[in-house]
Amino acid sequence: MTAMDVCADPRALALEILADVRRETEDGPGVTRESYGAGENTALRLLETHAEEMGLVCEYDRARNLWMRLPEDTRTDPFVVIGSHADSVPQGGNFDGLAGIVAGMLVLAGLRDRYASAPPVRVLALRGEESAWYGKAYMGSLSLLGRLPAQALALKHRSGKGTLGEAMALCGVDVEAVRAGEPLLDVAQVRAYLELHIEQGPVMVARGWPAAAVTGIRGNIRHNVVRCIGEAGHSGAVPRWLRKDALLAVAELLSRMDEHWRVLLQMGMDLVMTSGICSTLPQSHAVSVIPGEVRLSFEARSQDAQTMERFYALMRDECAAIEKSRGVRFEFDEKLVTAPATMDAGWVERLKVAAARNGAATGTTNANATATATATVTGAVLEEIPSGAGHDAAVFANAGVPSAMVFVRNENGSHNPHEDMDIDDFLVGVDLFEGALLDIIAPPRAS
Amino acid sequence: MTAMDVCADPRALALEILADVRRETEDGPGVTRESYGAGENTALRLLETHAEEMGLVCEYDRARNLWMRLPEDTRTDPFVVIGSHADSVPQGGNFDGLAGIVAGMLVLAGLRDRYASAPPVRVLALRGEESAWYGKAYMGSLSLLGRLPAQALALKHRSGKGTLGEAMALCGVDVEAVRAGEPLLDVAQVRAYLELHIEQGPVMVARGWPAAAVTGIRGNIRHNVVRCIGEAGHSGAVPRWLRKDALLAVAELLSRMDEHWRVLLQMGMDLVMTSGICSTLPQSHAVSVIPGEVRLSFEARSQDAQTMERFYALMRDECAAIEKSRGVRFEFDEKLVTAPATMDAGWVERLKVAAARNGAATGTTNANATATATATVTGAVLEEIPSGAGHDAAVFANAGVPSAMVFVRNENGSHNPHEDMDIDDFLVGVDLFEGALLDIIAPPRAS
């Protein structure tokens, strides 16, 4: 496919790139693109090849994220970044992250074909967004902005072997610069960060929205490993009053927090709570042994930093109470905090104006608009949605870069091989970015 | 050591046998004697060697349990069996099971040395008592008595590879006879079944009893694997009302049952409840994924069959309620039931009389007796204790054989390498059996 074909058939180009990367990173029913590992490297290499075929210039920054620009774009003044991530969770889906990079490539090529001068837009394929590999998310964007905590470099790989710093070094990252917190990109150079991503929840499918503008991104507080240490014993021979059952202690903790969560939602707070991992110790598993230790992860997310911190403090209080009543002990690994982020109101408005201009392609008209859709446009209404999941856009937003996201409708959630995005919905999202960028780039070529 | 040495120094003989078997079945800090596997075979072979050195005759029954008798004992009339088991849990302790067999050997040799005719006593080293290997306990005694359920032969080894039936066949067991439920021992031949065992709980250490008479053995109801099936999802993107979190469902189940348990103890019932194994699925472990499935074991034990069954039914009711409220599904593997057993009052009394006759060796005198010690003897008082753990004695008792057990004080519980029995306490137990058998054997040789 030549550069000229892009404008003619962006759908075919998108399908081709997505299929190529899927094929080369397949793992069972899904794809595996390990952060700073083989699958991510493969994905970046394939993206580079496609970008070059499209006539784009590729460069890697010192955190080994991949940048794409037009050859004629040698500007030193600020530009808009359209980005997303190239990695995936183990046996995850193909669209999570990758779709946003492909969208950026299509937008850039589409603008070039339609407008006279090189638009102030560059595409960024980030590494290391998924926390599944090292228990830490947004490693690529944080490194780029000099905001990855130095101690994160010591985080162990999920296999228990090797650290994040070691994996980064193998990929060619300037680990010492990352450790020193040196910004590898001048944020003053970035006019805005835009990201297209599949929705990872079920809301847009339920409501029939092909695309939506993200208003904010939930932050999270996490412990990857909380240990509850009790005392093992024979399940028949130790009476209740002499037991220190670590599992029943954890069950009580989770039940209490679950009930608090229910109440706080009733009080109107934004909050989700998850223990994705919870297990008695496999090496001493036996039906007839009182669990002496349980390990679990803990995560709370909210759009409101205070809600998140207070719920976390409540969890620690409950642990202390259970320690006293049950004779167990809770031990916590490092507390990892990702701040919530607000998307830029100006860019949300530009996306809505673009939707109105693009018309019915967004799939919703004013007649069907809900009370929360406040856009005062005469064409299609772009609905608003908060993001429950975290995204690199939150890192840019919290570094002071005006940021915006478009969610694309997607079946079956994400982080699993069954995610299902319609390419038509994806193209609606691409068109929204192109439309929104109209405001800040040169006028169309004379026809 | 010759046969004549036994009477002279039973302590040295016991220490020697125990040390030999420990050395040959060592596994890290503990011992591993797999049911119908290598460690159990090794233990039986060593016991056979020692028995022969002591002048005993060894024979295997069709379930490949090891029997020891005096050469002159060719009786066809009933005899007393002193037995226990030769297997252990993975990396367990050396005394759990083995001590009871060695006790039998010492009693048999001791009686032979002191009394004229061959006493009506035989020693039985049973296989397969531990449920850790196939999720089923008392396999050796149940097979011997024609009471092993045929479907148990299909139970999988804990590794997932191979079945109980296959392992039995490799040991030379007549698997077809076991499958047919054929009794391989005529229980009418068995006057009584006696078993010495370390206590597996902390009560005797706390109360300072070197030995105690067991009054009854708790039964149990078990599921080795209960599956709670919910729906996986992104931990940030799925709101509470759309979640089917399998872990929070299990936490609620365990917390509810824990509270019921507390209340039932207050109401005076005998009950313990344990989930020794509980885990989200390792293959899909991630901090940011709502658990789609949790697997756990469930066990309830009681000395009262009705309490046990009703508590189990309550658990099933709670599962049904949680299924409705949380949109999850519980699936249960085979329900395994071991009936509670009552020890024979006549034999408990004989043990108490022996304690009184043996005097201070039991370590407790009438002056210190608790209200529950009802023995009307003038010497030492043998305290009574229920057994929370199961034992082969329960299988014999439930088959109609008058059965009795002596518990020996033991530190740090059992099923772990740290069990700690004092050999003096063990010899108190051996003396109790010798004393109790006085009633039914020929009078002492003239000195």
PDB file of N, CA, C and O in Angstrom, chain A residues 132-181:
ATOM      1  N   ALA A 132       0.425  -5.559  34.269  1.00  0.00           N
ATOM      2  CA  ALA A 132       0.428  -7.021  34.463  1.00  0.00           C
ATOM      3  C   ALA A 132       1.837  -7.603  34.546  1.00  0.00           C
ATOM      4  O   ALA A 132       2.056  -8.654  35.127  1.00  0.00           O
ATOM      5  N   TRP A 133       2.826  -6.896  33.979  1.00  0.00           N
ATOM      6  CA  TRP A 133       4.167  -7.492  33.893  1.00  0.00           C
ATOM      7  C   TRP A 133       5.047  -7.180  35.094  1.00  0.00           C
ATOM      8  O   TRP A 133       5.765  -8.049  35.586  1.00  0.00           O
ATOM      9  N   TYR A 134       4.995  -5.911  35.547  1.00  0.00           N
ATOM     10  CA  TYR A 134       5.852  -5.518  36.682  1.00  0.00           C
ATOM     11  C   TYR A 134       5.061  -4.911  37.838  1.00  0.00           C
ATOM     12  O   TYR A 134       5.641  -4.384  38.780  1.00  0.00           O
ATOM     13  N   GLY A 135       3.721  -4.995  37.758  1.00  0.00           N
ATOM     14  CA  GLY A 135       2.920  -4.436  38.842  1.00  0.00           C
ATOM     15  C   GLY A 135       2.890  -2.929  38.834  1.00  0.00           C
ATOM     16  O   GLY A 135       2.487  -2.298  39.814  1.00  0.00           O
ATOM     17  N   LYS A 136       3.306  -2.329  37.739  1.00  0.00           N
ATOM     18  CA  LYS A 136       3.366  -0.872  37.632  1.00  0.00           C
ATOM     19  C   LYS A 136       2.895  -0.485  36.238  1.00  0.00           C
ATOM     20  O   LYS A 136       3.375  -1.061  35.257  1.00  0.00           O
ATOM     21  N   ALA A 137       1.975   0.473  36.149  1.00  0.00           N
ATOM     22  CA  ALA A 137       1.446   0.890  34.852  1.00  0.00           C
ATOM     23  C   ALA A 137       2.142   2.158  34.358  1.00  0.00           C
ATOM     24  O   ALA A 137       2.854   2.809  35.121  1.00  0.00           O
ATOM     25  N   TYR A 138       1.972   2.493  33.086  1.00  0.00           N
ATOM     26  CA  TYR A 138       2.424   3.756  32.472  1.00  0.00           C
ATOM     27  C   TYR A 138       3.938   3.931  32.565  1.00  0.00           C
ATOM     28  O   TYR A 138       4.447   5.049  32.684  1.00  0.00           O
ATOM     29  N   MET A 139       4.673   2.846  32.489  1.00  0.00           N
ATOM     30  CA  MET A 139       6.129   2.909  32.625  1.00  0.00           C
ATOM     31  C   MET A 139       6.744   3.709  31.490  1.00  0.00           C
ATOM     32  O   MET A 139       7.713   4.464  31.691  1.00  0.00           O
ATOM     33  N   GLY A 140       6.185   3.553  30.276  1.00  0.00           N
ATOM     34  CA  GLY A 140       6.734   4.235  29.110  1.00  0.00           C
ATOM     35  C   GLY A 140       6.499   5.734  29.168  1.00  0.00           C
ATOM     36  O   GLY A 140       7.426   6.533  28.952  1.00  0.00           O
ATOM     37  N   SER A 141       5.277   6.144  29.457  1.00  0.00           N
ATOM     38  CA  SER A 141       4.985   7.587  29.492  1.00  0.00           C
ATOM     39  C   SER A 141       5.635   8.234  30.706  1.00  0.00           C
ATOM     40  O   SER A 141       6.150   9.355  30.621  1.00  0.00           O
ATOM     41  N   LEU A 142       5.644   7.555  31.843  1.00  0.00           N
ATOM     42  CA  LEU A 142       6.294   8.110  33.036  1.00  0.00           C
ATOM     43  C   LEU A 142       7.796   8.293  32.805  1.00  0.00           C
ATOM     44  O   LEU A 142       8.381   9.309  33.198  1.00  0.00           O
ATOM     45  N   SER A 143       8.431   7.310  32.174  1.00  0.00           N
ATOM     46  CA  SER A 143       9.865   7.425  31.881  1.00  0.00           C
ATOM     47  C   SER A 143      10.117   8.612  30.969  1.00  0.00           C
ATOM     48  O   SER A 143      11.047   9.402  31.177  1.00  0.00           O
ATOM     49  N   LEU A 144       9.279   8.747  29.958  1.00  0.00           N
ATOM     50  CA  LEU A 144       9.432   9.817  28.974  1.00  0.00           C
ATOM     51  C   LEU A 144       9.359  11.186  29.643  1.00  0.00           C
ATOM     52  O   LEU A 144      10.110  12.107  29.296  1.00  0.00           O
ATOM     53  N   LEU A 145       8.464  11.305  30.638  1.00  0.00           N
ATOM     54  CA  LEU A 145       8.251  12.605  31.277  1.00  0.00           C
ATOM     55  C   LEU A 145       9.105  12.770  32.538  1.00  0.00           C
ATOM     56  O   LEU A 145       8.942  13.722  33.287  1.00  0.00           O
ATOM     57  N   GLY A 146      10.029  11.809  32.779  1.00  0.00           N
ATOM     58  CA  GLY A 146      10.907  11.916  33.951  1.00  0.00           C
ATOM     59  C   GLY A 146      10.159  11.699  35.256  1.00  0.00           C
ATOM     60  O   GLY A 146      10.547  12.202  36.303  1.00  0.00           O
ATOM     61  N   ARG A 147       9.073  10.940  35.207  1.00  0.00           N
ATOM     62  CA  ARG A 147       8.216  10.786  36.374  1.00  0.00           C
ATOM     63  C   ARG A 147       8.104   9.350  36.881  1.00  0.00           C
ATOM     64  O   ARG A 147       7.260   9.062  37.736  1.00  0.00           O
ATOM     65  N   LEU A 148       8.927   8.445  36.355  1.00  0.00           N
ATOM     66  CA  LEU A 148       8.891   7.074  36.902  1.00  0.00           C
ATOM     67  C   LEU A 148       9.690   7.064  38.205  1.00  0.00           C
ATOM     68  O   LEU A 148      10.871   7.421  38.205  1.00  0.00           O
ATOM     69  N   PRO A 149       9.070   6.662  39.327  1.00  0.00           N
ATOM     70  CA  PRO A 149       9.832   6.618  40.584  1.00  0.00           C
ATOM     71  C   PRO A 149      11.037   5.686  40.428  1.00  0.00           C
ATOM     72  O   PRO A 149      10.899   4.591  39.871  1.00  0.00           O
ATOM     73  N   ALA A 150      12.188   6.124  40.922  1.00  0.00           N
ATOM     74  CA  ALA A 150      13.420   5.346  40.721  1.00  0.00           C
ATOM     75  C   ALA A 150      13.272   3.919  41.251  1.00  0.00           C
ATOM     76  O   ALA A 150      13.777   2.962  40.657  1.00  0.00           O
ATOM     77  N   GLN A 151      12.560   3.770  42.375  1.00  0.00           N
ATOM     78  CA  GLN A 151      12.453   2.423  42.966  1.00  0.00           C
ATOM     79  C   GLN A 151      11.655   1.458  42.085  1.00  0.00           C
ATOM     80  O   GLN A 151      11.746   0.248  42.242  1.00  0.00           O
ATOM     81  N   ALA A 152      10.871   2.015  41.136  1.00  0.00           N
ATOM     82  CA  ALA A 152      10.111   1.143  40.235  1.00  0.00           C
ATOM     83  C   ALA A 152      11.034   0.294  39.371  1.00  0.00           C
ATOM     84  O   ALA A 152      10.662  -0.790  38.927  1.00  0.00           O
ATOM     85  N   LEU A 153      12.263   0.783  39.142  1.00  0.00           N
ATOM     86  CA  LEU A 153      13.214   0.024  38.312  1.00  0.00           C
ATOM     87  C   LEU A 153      13.572  -1.310  38.952  1.00  0.00           C
ATOM     88  O   LEU A 153      14.016  -2.231  38.275  1.00  0.00           O
ATOM     89  N   ALA A 154      13.367  -1.406  40.261  1.00  0.00           N
ATOM     90  CA  ALA A 154      13.692  -2.649  40.978  1.00  0.00           C
ATOM     91  C   ALA A 154      12.518  -3.609  41.028  1.00  0.00           C
ATOM     92  O   ALA A 154      12.649  -4.727  41.551  1.00  0.00           O
ATOM     93  N   LEU A 155      11.367  -3.208  40.484  1.00  0.00           N
ATOM     94  CA  LEU A 155      10.192  -4.096  40.537  1.00  0.00           C
ATOM     95  C   LEU A 155      10.490  -5.396  39.807  1.00  0.00           C
ATOM     96  O   LEU A 155      11.076  -5.402  38.724  1.00  0.00           O
ATOM     97  N   LYS A 156      10.039  -6.497  40.400  1.00  0.00           N
ATOM     98  CA  LYS A 156      10.299  -7.817  39.814  1.00  0.00           C
ATOM     99  C   LYS A 156       9.285  -8.128  38.713  1.00  0.00           C
ATOM    100  O   LYS A 156       8.117  -7.775  38.809  1.00  0.00           O
ATOM    101  N   HIS A 157       9.739  -8.829  37.715  1.00  0.00           N
ATOM    102  CA  HIS A 157       8.858  -9.374  36.691  1.00  0.00           C
ATOM    103  C   HIS A 157       7.887 -10.362  37.336  1.00  0.00           C
ATOM    104  O   HIS A 157       8.185 -10.959  38.363  1.00  0.00           O
ATOM    105  N   ARG A 158       6.699 -10.501  36.745  1.00  0.00           N
ATOM    106  CA  ARG A 158       5.674 -11.378  37.324  1.00  0.00           C
ATOM    107  C   ARG A 158       6.162 -12.813  37.519  1.00  0.00           C
ATOM    108  O   ARG A 158       5.647 -13.548  38.361  1.00  0.00           O
ATOM    109  N   SER A 159       7.141 -13.231  36.736  1.00  0.00           N
ATOM    110  CA  SER A 159       7.688 -14.583  36.878  1.00  0.00           C
ATOM    111  C   SER A 159       8.577 -14.697  38.105  1.00  0.00           C
ATOM    112  O   SER A 159       8.981 -15.787  38.482  1.00  0.00           O
ATOM    113  N   GLY A 160       8.915 -13.541  38.712  1.00  0.00           N
ATOM    114  CA  GLY A 160       9.845 -13.556  39.845  1.00  0.00           C
ATOM    115  C   GLY A 160      11.286 -13.398  39.404  1.00  0.00           C
ATOM    116  O   GLY A 160      12.183 -13.207  40.217  1.00  0.00           O
ATOM    117  N   LYS A 161      11.504 -13.467  38.070  1.00  0.00           N
ATOM    118  CA  LYS A 161      12.879 -13.389  37.551  1.00  0.00           C
ATOM    119  C   LYS A 161      13.108 -12.084  36.803  1.00  0.00           C
ATOM    120  O   LYS A 161      12.391 -11.773  35.870  1.00  0.00           O
ATOM    121  N   GLY A 162      14.109 -11.343  37.197  1.00  0.00           N
ATOM    122  CA  GLY A 162      14.462 -10.114  36.484  1.00  0.00           C
ATOM    123  C   GLY A 162      13.656  -8.919  36.958  1.00  0.00           C
ATOM    124  O   GLY A 162      12.581  -9.058  37.528  1.00  0.00           O
ATOM    125  N   THR A 163      14.223  -7.722  36.719  1.00  0.00           N
ATOM    126  CA  THR A 163      13.569  -6.488  37.149  1.00  0.00           C
ATOM    127  C   THR A 163      13.200  -5.639  35.937  1.00  0.00           C
ATOM    128  O   THR A 163      13.690  -5.868  34.821  1.00  0.00           O
ATOM    129  N   LEU A 164      12.362  -4.641  36.208  1.00  0.00           N
ATOM    130  CA  LEU A 164      11.981  -3.700  35.157  1.00  0.00           C
ATOM    131  C   LEU A 164      13.214  -3.003  34.589  1.00  0.00           C
ATOM    132  O   LEU A 164      13.362  -2.884  33.368  1.00  0.00           O
ATOM    133  N   GLY A 165      14.112  -2.575  35.470  1.00  0.00           N
ATOM    134  CA  GLY A 165      15.312  -1.880  35.013  1.00  0.00           C
ATOM    135  C   GLY A 165      16.135  -2.743  34.066  1.00  0.00           C
ATOM    136  O   GLY A 165      16.651  -2.258  33.046  1.00  0.00           O
ATOM    137  N   GLU A 166      16.252  -4.020  34.394  1.00  0.00           N
ATOM    138  CA  GLU A 166      17.023  -4.932  33.541  1.00  0.00           C
ATOM    139  C   GLU A 166      16.370  -5.096  32.169  1.00  0.00           C
ATOM    140  O   GLU A 166      17.053  -5.084  31.132  1.00  0.00           O
ATOM    141  N   ALA A 167      15.032  -5.232  32.176  1.00  0.00           N
ATOM    142  CA  ALA A 167      14.321  -5.399  30.901  1.00  0.00           C
ATOM    143  C   ALA A 167      14.447  -4.130  30.064  1.00  0.00           C
ATOM    144  O   ALA A 167      14.641  -4.192  28.842  1.00  0.00           O
ATOM    145  N   MET A 168      14.331  -2.972  30.720  1.00  0.00           N
ATOM    146  CA  MET A 168      14.469  -1.699  29.996  1.00  0.00           C
ATOM    147  C   MET A 168      15.850  -1.587  29.352  1.00  0.00           C
ATOM    148  O   MET A 168      15.975  -1.188  28.186  1.00  0.00           O
ATOM    149  N   ALA A 169      16.878  -1.956  30.121  1.00  0.00           N
ATOM    150  CA  ALA A 169      18.238  -1.863  29.615  1.00  0.00           C
ATOM    151  C   ALA A 169      18.409  -2.724  28.371  1.00  0.00           C
ATOM    152  O   ALA A 169      19.039  -2.316  27.385  1.00  0.00           O
ATOM    153  N   LEU A 170      17.807  -3.936  28.400  1.00  0.00           N
ATOM    154  CA  LEU A 170      17.910  -4.838  27.248  1.00  0.00           C
ATOM    155  C   LEU A 170      17.259  -4.220  26.005  1.00  0.00           C
ATOM    156  O   LEU A 170      17.638  -4.532  24.882  1.00  0.00           O
ATOM    157  N   CYS A 171      16.248  -3.368  26.207  1.00  0.00           N
ATOM    158  CA  CYS A 171      15.573  -2.717  25.069  1.00  0.00           C
ATOM    159  C   CYS A 171      16.318  -1.462  24.616  1.00  0.00           C
ATOM    160  O   CYS A 171      15.911  -0.815  23.659  1.00  0.00           O
ATOM    161  N   GLY A 172      17.362  -1.093  25.353  1.00  0.00           N
ATOM    162  CA  GLY A 172      18.120   0.082  24.939  1.00  0.00           C
ATOM    163  C   GLY A 172      17.705   1.376  25.622  1.00  0.00           C
ATOM    164  O   GLY A 172      18.131   2.472  25.224  1.00  0.00           O
ATOM    165  N   VAL A 173      16.851   1.275  26.648  1.00  0.00           N
ATOM    166  CA  VAL A 173      16.425   2.476  27.370  1.00  0.00           C
ATOM    167  C   VAL A 173      17.623   3.070  28.115  1.00  0.00           C
ATOM    168  O   VAL A 173      18.473   2.343  28.632  1.00  0.00           O
ATOM    169  N   ASP A 174      17.677   4.392  28.182  1.00  0.00           N
ATOM    170  CA  ASP A 174      18.704   5.084  28.967  1.00  0.00           C
ATOM    171  C   ASP A 174      18.261   5.032  30.430  1.00  0.00           C
ATOM    172  O   ASP A 174      17.647   5.959  30.966  1.00  0.00           O
ATOM    173  N   VAL A 175      18.570   3.902  31.064  1.00  0.00           N
ATOM    174  CA  VAL A 175      18.031   3.623  32.409  1.00  0.00           C
ATOM    175  C   VAL A 175      18.524   4.646  33.428  1.00  0.00           C
ATOM    176  O   VAL A 175      17.776   5.041  34.331  1.00  0.00           O
ATOM    177  N   GLU A 176      19.754   5.121  33.254  1.00  0.00           N
ATOM    178  CA  GLU A 176      20.266   6.078  34.239  1.00  0.00           C
ATOM    179  C   GLU A 176      19.506   7.405  34.170  1.00  0.00           C
ATOM    180  O   GLU A 176      19.229   8.025  35.205  1.00  0.00           O
ATOM    181  N   ALA A 177      19.151   7.820  32.960  1.00  0.00           N
ATOM    182  CA  ALA A 177      18.351   9.043  32.816  1.00  0.00           C
ATOM    183  C   ALA A 177      16.974   8.854  33.447  1.00  0.00           C
ATOM    184  O   ALA A 177      16.453   9.739  34.122  1.00  0.00           O
ATOM    185  N   VAL A 178      16.412   7.658  33.241  1.00  0.00           N
ATOM    186  CA  VAL A 178      15.097   7.360  33.834  1.00  0.00           C
ATOM    187  C   VAL A 178      15.207   7.373  35.355  1.00  0.00           C
ATOM    188  O   VAL A 178      14.380   7.968  36.051  1.00  0.00           O
ATOM    189  N   ARG A 179      16.255   6.734  35.871  1.00  0.00           N
ATOM    190  CA  ARG A 179      16.466   6.669  37.317  1.00  0.00           C
ATOM    191  C   ARG A 179      16.607   8.080  37.912  1.00  0.00           C
ATOM    192  O   ARG A 179      16.104   8.372  38.997  1.00  0.00           O
ATOM    193  N   ALA A 180      17.290   8.963  37.156  1.00  0.00           N
ATOM    194  CA  ALA A 180      17.522  10.327  37.638  1.00  0.00           C
ATOM    195  C   ALA A 180      16.271  11.202  37.502  1.00  0.00           C
ATOM    196  O   ALA A 180      16.256  12.341  37.955  1.00  0.00           O
ATOM    197  N   GLY A 181      15.221  10.657  36.861  1.00  0.00           N
ATOM    198  CA  GLY A 181      14.003  11.436  36.696  1.00  0.00           C
ATOM    199  C   GLY A 181      14.155  12.561  35.687  1.00  0.00           C
ATOM    200  O   GLY A 181      13.464  13.579  35.744  1.00  0.00           O
TER     201      GLY A 181
END
